[in-house]
PDB file of C-alpha atoms and ligand atoms in Angstrom:
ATOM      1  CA  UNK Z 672       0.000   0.000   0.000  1.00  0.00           C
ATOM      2  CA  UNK Z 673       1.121   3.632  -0.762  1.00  0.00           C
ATOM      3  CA  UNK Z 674       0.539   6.489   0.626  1.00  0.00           C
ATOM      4  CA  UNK Z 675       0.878   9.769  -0.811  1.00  0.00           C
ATOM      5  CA  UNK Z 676       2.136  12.386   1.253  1.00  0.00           C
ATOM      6  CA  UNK Z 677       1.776  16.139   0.173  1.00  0.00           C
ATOM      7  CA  UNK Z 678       3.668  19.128   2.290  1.00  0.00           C
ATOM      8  CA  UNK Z 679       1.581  22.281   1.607  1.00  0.00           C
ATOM      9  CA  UNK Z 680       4.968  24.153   2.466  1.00  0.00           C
ATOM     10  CA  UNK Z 681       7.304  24.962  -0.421  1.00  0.00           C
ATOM     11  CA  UNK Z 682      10.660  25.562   1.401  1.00  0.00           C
ATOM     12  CA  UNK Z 683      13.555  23.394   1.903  1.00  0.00           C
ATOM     13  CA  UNK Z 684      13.405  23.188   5.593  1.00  0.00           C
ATOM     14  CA  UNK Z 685       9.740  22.871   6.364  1.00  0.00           C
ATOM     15  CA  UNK Z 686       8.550  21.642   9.639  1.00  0.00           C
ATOM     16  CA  UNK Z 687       5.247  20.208   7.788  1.00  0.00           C
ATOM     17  CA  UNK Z 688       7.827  17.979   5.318  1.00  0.00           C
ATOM     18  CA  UNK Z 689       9.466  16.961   8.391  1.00  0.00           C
ATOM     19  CA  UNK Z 690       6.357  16.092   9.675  1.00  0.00           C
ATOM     20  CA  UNK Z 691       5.593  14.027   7.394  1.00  0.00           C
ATOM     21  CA  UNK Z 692       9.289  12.304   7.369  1.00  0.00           C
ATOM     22  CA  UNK Z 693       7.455  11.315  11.258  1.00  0.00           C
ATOM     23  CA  UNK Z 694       4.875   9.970   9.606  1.00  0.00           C
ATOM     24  CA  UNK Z 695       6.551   7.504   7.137  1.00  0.00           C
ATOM     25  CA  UNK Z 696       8.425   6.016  10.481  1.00  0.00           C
ATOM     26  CA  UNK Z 697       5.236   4.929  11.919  1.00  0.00           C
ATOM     27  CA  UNK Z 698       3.257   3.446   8.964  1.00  0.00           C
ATOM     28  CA  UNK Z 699       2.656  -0.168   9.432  1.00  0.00           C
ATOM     29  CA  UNK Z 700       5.031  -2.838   8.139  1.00  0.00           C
ATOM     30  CA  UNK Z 701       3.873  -3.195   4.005  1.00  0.00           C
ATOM     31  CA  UNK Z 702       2.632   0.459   3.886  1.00  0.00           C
ATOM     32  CA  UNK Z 703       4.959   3.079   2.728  1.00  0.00           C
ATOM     33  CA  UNK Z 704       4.806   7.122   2.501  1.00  0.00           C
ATOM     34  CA  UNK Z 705       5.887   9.051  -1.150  1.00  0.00           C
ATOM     35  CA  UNK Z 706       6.285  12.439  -0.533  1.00  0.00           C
ATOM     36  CA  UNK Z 707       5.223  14.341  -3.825  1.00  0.00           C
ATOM     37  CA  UNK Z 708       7.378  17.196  -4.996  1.00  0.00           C
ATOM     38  CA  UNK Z 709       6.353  19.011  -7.280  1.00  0.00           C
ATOM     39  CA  UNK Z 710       3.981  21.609  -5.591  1.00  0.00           C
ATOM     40  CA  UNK Z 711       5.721  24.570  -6.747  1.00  0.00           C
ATOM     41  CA  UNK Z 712       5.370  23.549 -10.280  1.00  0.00           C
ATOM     42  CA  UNK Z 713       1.913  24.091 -10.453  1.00  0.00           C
ATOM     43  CA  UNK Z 714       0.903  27.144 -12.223  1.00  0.00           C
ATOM     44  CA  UNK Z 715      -1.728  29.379 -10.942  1.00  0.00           C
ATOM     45  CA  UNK Z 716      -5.034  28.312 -11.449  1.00  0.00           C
ATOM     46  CA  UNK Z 717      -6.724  29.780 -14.564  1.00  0.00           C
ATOM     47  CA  UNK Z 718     -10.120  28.913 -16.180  1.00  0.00           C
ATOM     48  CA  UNK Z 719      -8.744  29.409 -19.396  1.00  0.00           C
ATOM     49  CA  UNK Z 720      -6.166  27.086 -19.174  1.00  0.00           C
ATOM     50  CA  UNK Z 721      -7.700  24.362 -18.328  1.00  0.00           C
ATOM     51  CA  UNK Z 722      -8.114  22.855 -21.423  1.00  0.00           C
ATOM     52  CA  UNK Z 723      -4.844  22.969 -22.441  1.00  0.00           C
ATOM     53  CA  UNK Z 724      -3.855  21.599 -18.957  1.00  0.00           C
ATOM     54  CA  UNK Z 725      -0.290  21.543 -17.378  1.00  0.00           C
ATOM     55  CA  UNK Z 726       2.259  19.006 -16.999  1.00  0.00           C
ATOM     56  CA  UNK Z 727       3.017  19.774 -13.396  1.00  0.00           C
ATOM     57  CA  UNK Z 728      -1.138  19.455 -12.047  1.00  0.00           C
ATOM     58  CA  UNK Z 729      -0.899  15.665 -14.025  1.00  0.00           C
ATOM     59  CA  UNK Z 730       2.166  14.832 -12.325  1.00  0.00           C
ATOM     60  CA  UNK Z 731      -0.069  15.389  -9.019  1.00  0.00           C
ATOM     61  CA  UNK Z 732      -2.930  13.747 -10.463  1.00  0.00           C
ATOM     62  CA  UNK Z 733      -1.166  10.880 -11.792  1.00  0.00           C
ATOM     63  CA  UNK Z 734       0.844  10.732  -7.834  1.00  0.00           C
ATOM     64  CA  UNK Z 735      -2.765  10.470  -5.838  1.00  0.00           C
ATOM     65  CA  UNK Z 736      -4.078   7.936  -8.648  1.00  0.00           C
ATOM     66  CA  UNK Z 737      -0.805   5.511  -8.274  1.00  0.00           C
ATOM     67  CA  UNK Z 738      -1.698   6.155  -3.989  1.00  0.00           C
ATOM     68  CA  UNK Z 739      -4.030   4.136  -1.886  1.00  0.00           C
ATOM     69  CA  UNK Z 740      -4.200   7.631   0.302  1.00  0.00           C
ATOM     70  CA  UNK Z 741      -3.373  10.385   0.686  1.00  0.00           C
ATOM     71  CA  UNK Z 742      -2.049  12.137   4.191  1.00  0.00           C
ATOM     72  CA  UNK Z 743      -1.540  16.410   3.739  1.00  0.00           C
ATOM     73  CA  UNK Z 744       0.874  17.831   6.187  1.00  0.00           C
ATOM     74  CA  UNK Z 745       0.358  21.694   6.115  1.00  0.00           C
ATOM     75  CA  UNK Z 746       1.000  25.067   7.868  1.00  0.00           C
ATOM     76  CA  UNK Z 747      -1.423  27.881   8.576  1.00  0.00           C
ATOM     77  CA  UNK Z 748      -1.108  31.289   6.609  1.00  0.00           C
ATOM     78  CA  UNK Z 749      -2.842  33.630   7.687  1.00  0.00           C
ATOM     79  CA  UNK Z 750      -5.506  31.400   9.930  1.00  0.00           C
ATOM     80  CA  UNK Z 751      -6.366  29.404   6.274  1.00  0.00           C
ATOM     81  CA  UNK Z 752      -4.595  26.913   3.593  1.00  0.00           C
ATOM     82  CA  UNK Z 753      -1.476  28.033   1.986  1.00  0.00           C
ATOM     83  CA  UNK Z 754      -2.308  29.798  -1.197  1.00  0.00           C
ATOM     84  CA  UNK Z 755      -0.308  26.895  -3.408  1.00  0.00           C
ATOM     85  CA  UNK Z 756      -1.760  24.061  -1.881  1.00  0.00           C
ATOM     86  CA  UNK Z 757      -5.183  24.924  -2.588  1.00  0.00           C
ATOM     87  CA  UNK Z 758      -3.908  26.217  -5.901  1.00  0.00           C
ATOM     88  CA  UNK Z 759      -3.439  22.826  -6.614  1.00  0.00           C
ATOM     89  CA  UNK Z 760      -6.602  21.630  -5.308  1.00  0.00           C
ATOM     90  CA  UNK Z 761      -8.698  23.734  -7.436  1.00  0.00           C
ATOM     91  CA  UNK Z 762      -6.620  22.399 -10.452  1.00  0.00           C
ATOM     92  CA  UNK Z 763      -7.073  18.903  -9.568  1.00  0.00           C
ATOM     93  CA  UNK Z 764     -10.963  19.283  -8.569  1.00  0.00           C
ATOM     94  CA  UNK Z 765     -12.122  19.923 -11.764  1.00  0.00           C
ATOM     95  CA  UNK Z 766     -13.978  17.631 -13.505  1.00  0.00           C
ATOM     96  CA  UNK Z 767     -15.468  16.839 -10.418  1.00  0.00           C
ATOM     97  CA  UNK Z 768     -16.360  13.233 -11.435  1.00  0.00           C
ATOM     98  CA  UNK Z 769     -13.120  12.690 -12.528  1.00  0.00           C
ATOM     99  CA  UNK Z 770     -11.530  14.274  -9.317  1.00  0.00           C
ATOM    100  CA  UNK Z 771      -8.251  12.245  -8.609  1.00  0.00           C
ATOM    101  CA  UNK Z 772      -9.555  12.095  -4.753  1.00  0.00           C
ATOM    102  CA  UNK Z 773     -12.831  10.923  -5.301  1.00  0.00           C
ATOM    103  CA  UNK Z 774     -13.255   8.141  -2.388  1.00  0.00           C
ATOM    104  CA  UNK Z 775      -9.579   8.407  -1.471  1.00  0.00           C
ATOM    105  CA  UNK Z 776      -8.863   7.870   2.025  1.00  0.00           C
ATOM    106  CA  UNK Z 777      -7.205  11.132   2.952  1.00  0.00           C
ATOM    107  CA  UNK Z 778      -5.999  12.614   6.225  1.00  0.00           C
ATOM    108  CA  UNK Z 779      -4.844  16.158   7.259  1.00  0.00           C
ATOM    109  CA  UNK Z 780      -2.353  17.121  10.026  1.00  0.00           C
ATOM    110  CA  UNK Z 781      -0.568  20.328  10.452  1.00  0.00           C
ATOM    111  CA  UNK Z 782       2.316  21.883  12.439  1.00  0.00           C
ATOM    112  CA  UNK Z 783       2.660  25.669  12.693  1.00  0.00           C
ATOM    113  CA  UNK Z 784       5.670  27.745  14.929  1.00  0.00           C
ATOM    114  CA  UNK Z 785       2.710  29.423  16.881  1.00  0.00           C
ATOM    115  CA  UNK Z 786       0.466  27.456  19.843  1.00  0.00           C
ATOM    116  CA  UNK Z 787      -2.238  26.042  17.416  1.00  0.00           C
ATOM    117  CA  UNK Z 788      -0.422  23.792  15.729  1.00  0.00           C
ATOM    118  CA  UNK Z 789      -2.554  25.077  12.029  1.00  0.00           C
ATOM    119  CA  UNK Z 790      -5.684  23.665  13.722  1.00  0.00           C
ATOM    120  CA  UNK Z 791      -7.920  25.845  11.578  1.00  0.00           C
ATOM    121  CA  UNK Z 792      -5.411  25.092   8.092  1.00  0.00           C
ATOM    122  CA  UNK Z 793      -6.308  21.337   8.996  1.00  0.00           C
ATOM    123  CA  UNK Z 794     -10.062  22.399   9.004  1.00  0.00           C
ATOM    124  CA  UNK Z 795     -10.075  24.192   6.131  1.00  0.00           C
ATOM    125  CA  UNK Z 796      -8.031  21.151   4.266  1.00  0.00           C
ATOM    126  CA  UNK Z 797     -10.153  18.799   5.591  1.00  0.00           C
ATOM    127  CA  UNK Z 798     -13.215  20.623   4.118  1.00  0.00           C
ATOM    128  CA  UNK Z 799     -11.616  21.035   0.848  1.00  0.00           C
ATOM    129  CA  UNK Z 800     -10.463  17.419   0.499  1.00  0.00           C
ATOM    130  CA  UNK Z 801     -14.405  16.176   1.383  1.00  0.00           C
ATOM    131  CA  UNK Z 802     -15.381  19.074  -1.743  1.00  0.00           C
ATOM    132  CA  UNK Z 803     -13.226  17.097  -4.013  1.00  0.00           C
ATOM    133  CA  UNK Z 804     -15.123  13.900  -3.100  1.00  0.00           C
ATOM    134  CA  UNK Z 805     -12.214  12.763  -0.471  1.00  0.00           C
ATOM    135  CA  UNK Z 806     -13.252   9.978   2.572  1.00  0.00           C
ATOM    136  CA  UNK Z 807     -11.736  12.571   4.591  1.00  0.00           C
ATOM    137  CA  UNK Z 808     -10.394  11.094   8.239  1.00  0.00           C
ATOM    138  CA  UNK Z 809     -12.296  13.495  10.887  1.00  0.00           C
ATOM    139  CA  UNK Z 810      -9.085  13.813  13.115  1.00  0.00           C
ATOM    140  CA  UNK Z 811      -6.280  16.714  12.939  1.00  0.00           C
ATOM    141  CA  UNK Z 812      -2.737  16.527  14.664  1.00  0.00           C
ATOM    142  CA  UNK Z 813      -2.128  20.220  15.685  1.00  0.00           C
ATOM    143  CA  UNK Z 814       1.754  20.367  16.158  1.00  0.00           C
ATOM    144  CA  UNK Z 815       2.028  23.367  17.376  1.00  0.00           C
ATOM    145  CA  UNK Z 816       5.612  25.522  18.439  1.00  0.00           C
ATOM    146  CA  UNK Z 817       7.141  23.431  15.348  1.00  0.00           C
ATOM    147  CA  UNK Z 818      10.990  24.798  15.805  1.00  0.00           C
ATOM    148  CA  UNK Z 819      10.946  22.465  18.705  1.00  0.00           C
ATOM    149  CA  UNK Z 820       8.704  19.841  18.357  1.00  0.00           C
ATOM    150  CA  UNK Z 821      10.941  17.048  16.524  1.00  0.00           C
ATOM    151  CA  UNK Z 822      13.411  15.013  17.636  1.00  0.00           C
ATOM    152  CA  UNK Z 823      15.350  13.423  14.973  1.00  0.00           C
ATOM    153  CA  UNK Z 824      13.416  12.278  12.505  1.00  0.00           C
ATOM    154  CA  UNK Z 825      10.052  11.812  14.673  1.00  0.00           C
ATOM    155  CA  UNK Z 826       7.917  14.145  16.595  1.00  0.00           C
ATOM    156  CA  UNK Z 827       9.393  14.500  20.180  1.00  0.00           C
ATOM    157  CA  UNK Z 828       6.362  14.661  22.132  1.00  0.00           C
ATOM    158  CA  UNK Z 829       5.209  11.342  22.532  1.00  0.00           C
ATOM    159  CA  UNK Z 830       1.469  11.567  22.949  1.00  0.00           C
ATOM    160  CA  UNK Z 831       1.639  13.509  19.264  1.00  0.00           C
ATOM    161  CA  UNK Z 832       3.467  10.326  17.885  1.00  0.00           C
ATOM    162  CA  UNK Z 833       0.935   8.062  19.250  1.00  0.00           C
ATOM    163  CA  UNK Z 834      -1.911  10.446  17.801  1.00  0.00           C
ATOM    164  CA  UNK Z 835      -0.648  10.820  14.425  1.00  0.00           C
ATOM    165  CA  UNK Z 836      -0.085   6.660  14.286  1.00  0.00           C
ATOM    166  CA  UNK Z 837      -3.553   6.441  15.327  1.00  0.00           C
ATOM    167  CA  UNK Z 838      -4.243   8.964  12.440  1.00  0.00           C
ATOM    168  CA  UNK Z 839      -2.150   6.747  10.053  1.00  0.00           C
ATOM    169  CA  UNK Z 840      -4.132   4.164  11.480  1.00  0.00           C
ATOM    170  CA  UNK Z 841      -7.425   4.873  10.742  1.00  0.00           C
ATOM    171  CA  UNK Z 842      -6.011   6.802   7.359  1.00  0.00           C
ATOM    172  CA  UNK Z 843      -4.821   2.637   6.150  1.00  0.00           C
ATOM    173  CA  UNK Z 844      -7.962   0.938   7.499  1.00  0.00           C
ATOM    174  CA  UNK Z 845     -10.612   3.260   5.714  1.00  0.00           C
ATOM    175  CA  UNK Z 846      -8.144   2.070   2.197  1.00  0.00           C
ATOM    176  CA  UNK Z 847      -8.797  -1.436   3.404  1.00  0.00           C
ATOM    177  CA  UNK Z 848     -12.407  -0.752   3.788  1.00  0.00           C
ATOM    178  CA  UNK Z 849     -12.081   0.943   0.234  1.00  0.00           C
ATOM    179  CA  UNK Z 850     -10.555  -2.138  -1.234  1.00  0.00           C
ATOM    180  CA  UNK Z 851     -12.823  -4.867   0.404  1.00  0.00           C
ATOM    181  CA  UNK Z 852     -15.877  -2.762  -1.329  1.00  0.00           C
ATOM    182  CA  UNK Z 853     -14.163  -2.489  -4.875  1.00  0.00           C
TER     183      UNK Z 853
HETATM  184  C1  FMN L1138       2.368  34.180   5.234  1.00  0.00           C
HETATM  185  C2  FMN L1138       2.417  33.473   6.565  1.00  0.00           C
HETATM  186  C3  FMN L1138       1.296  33.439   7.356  1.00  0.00           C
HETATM  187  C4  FMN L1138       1.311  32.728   8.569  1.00  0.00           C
HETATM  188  N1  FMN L1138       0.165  32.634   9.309  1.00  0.00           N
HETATM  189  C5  FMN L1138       0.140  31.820  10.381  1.00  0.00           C
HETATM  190  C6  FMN L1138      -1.092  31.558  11.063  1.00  0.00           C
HETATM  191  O1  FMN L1138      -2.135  32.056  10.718  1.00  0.00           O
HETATM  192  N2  FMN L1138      -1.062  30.726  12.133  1.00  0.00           N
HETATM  193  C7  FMN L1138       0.095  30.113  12.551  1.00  0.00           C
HETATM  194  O2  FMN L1138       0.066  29.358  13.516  1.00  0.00           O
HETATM  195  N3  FMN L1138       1.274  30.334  11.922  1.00  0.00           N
HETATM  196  C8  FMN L1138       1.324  31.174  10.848  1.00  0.00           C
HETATM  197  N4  FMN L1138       2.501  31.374  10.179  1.00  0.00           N
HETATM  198  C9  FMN L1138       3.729  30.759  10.692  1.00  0.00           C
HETATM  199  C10 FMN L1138       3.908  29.352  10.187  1.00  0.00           C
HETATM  200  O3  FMN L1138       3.284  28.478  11.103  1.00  0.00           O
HETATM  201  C11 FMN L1138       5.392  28.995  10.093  1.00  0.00           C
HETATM  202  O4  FMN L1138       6.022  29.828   9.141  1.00  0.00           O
HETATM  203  C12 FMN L1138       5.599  27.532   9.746  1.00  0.00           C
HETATM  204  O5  FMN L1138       6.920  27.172  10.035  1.00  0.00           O
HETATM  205  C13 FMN L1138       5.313  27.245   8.282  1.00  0.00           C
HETATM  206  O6  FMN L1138       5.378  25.873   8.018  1.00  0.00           O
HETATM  207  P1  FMN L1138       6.653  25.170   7.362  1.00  0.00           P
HETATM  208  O7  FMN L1138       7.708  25.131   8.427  1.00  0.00           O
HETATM  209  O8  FMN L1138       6.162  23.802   6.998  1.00  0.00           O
HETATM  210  O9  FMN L1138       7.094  25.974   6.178  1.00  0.00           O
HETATM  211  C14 FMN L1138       2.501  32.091   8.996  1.00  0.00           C
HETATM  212  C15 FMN L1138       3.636  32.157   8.173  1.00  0.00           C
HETATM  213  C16 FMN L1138       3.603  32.814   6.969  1.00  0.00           C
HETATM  214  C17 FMN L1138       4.836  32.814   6.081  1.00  0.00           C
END
């Protein structure tokens, strides 16, 4: 099984990439996290273009099709979704019926340098991800005061590891569920 995992932070040393990097450590034996990379290659969504299409918004599509799920890691701008990630979104929700996360398993967890850990990011994600059709887990992992909240390559805190394996968790057993029904 594959999961996809998708940073909504573009730069090099993001505490949402690293936070995912935690997450791949605690997926179950014969489940294993690709992080996809090529956010900032997506080109600003444009009615008009949409025809044509872009290389960079199938390379996304064609990632969460070759995933069993898909797990967002993201920060909060401005008490919302960074502007690229739901760039991409609205690129990739369109057709809806051909929407790449239509009954995906998908989860959303968040880590921000302030208290709230992107609580209301992971909201507005998870809302987003159920538009675009999404079986969207109803958890969040609010990791807040990122700068020191890892430890190597986990999360240091160990009641946040334990919540984002149960996240992971439930994020694997609603793809088995998926499966069994196909
Ligand atoms: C434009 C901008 C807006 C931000 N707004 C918020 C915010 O609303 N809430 C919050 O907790 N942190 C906010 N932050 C701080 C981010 O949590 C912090 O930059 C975080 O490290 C970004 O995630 P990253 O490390 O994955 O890049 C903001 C940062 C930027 C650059």
């Amino acid at each position: 099984m594959k999961v996809l995992g998708l940073s909504g932070s573009l730069r090099a040393g993001s505490h949402n990439s690293r936070l995912l990097r935690a997450a791949a450590e605690l997926l179950p034996p014969g489940v294993e996290l690709v992080e996809f990379d090529g956010l900032k290659a997506i080109p600003p969504f444009d009615e008009d273009d949409e025809a044509a299409g872009h290389h960079a918004v199938d390379a996304l599509r064609a990632a969460i099709d070759s995933a069993d799920a898909v797990l967002i890691a993201t920060p909060e701008y401005n008490h919302s979704l960074p502007g690229q990630l739901k760039n991409a979104l609205d690129w990739i929700s369109r057709p809806l019926s051909e929407s790449p996360l239509r009954n995906k398993p998908a989860a959303v967890v968040g880590a921000s340098t302030g208290l709230f850990g992107a609580v209301w990011a992971q909201a507005e994600g998870r809302k987003v991800l159920g538009a675009l059709g999404a079986r969207v887990i109803d958890r969040e992992l609010p990791v807040g005061l990122a700068d020191d909240a890892f430890d190597g390559d986990g999360l240091a805190d160990a009641d946040q590891a334990l919540a984002l394996g149960g996240i992971l968790a439930e994020l694997v057993g609603a793809e088995r569920e998926v499966a069994l029904a196909a």
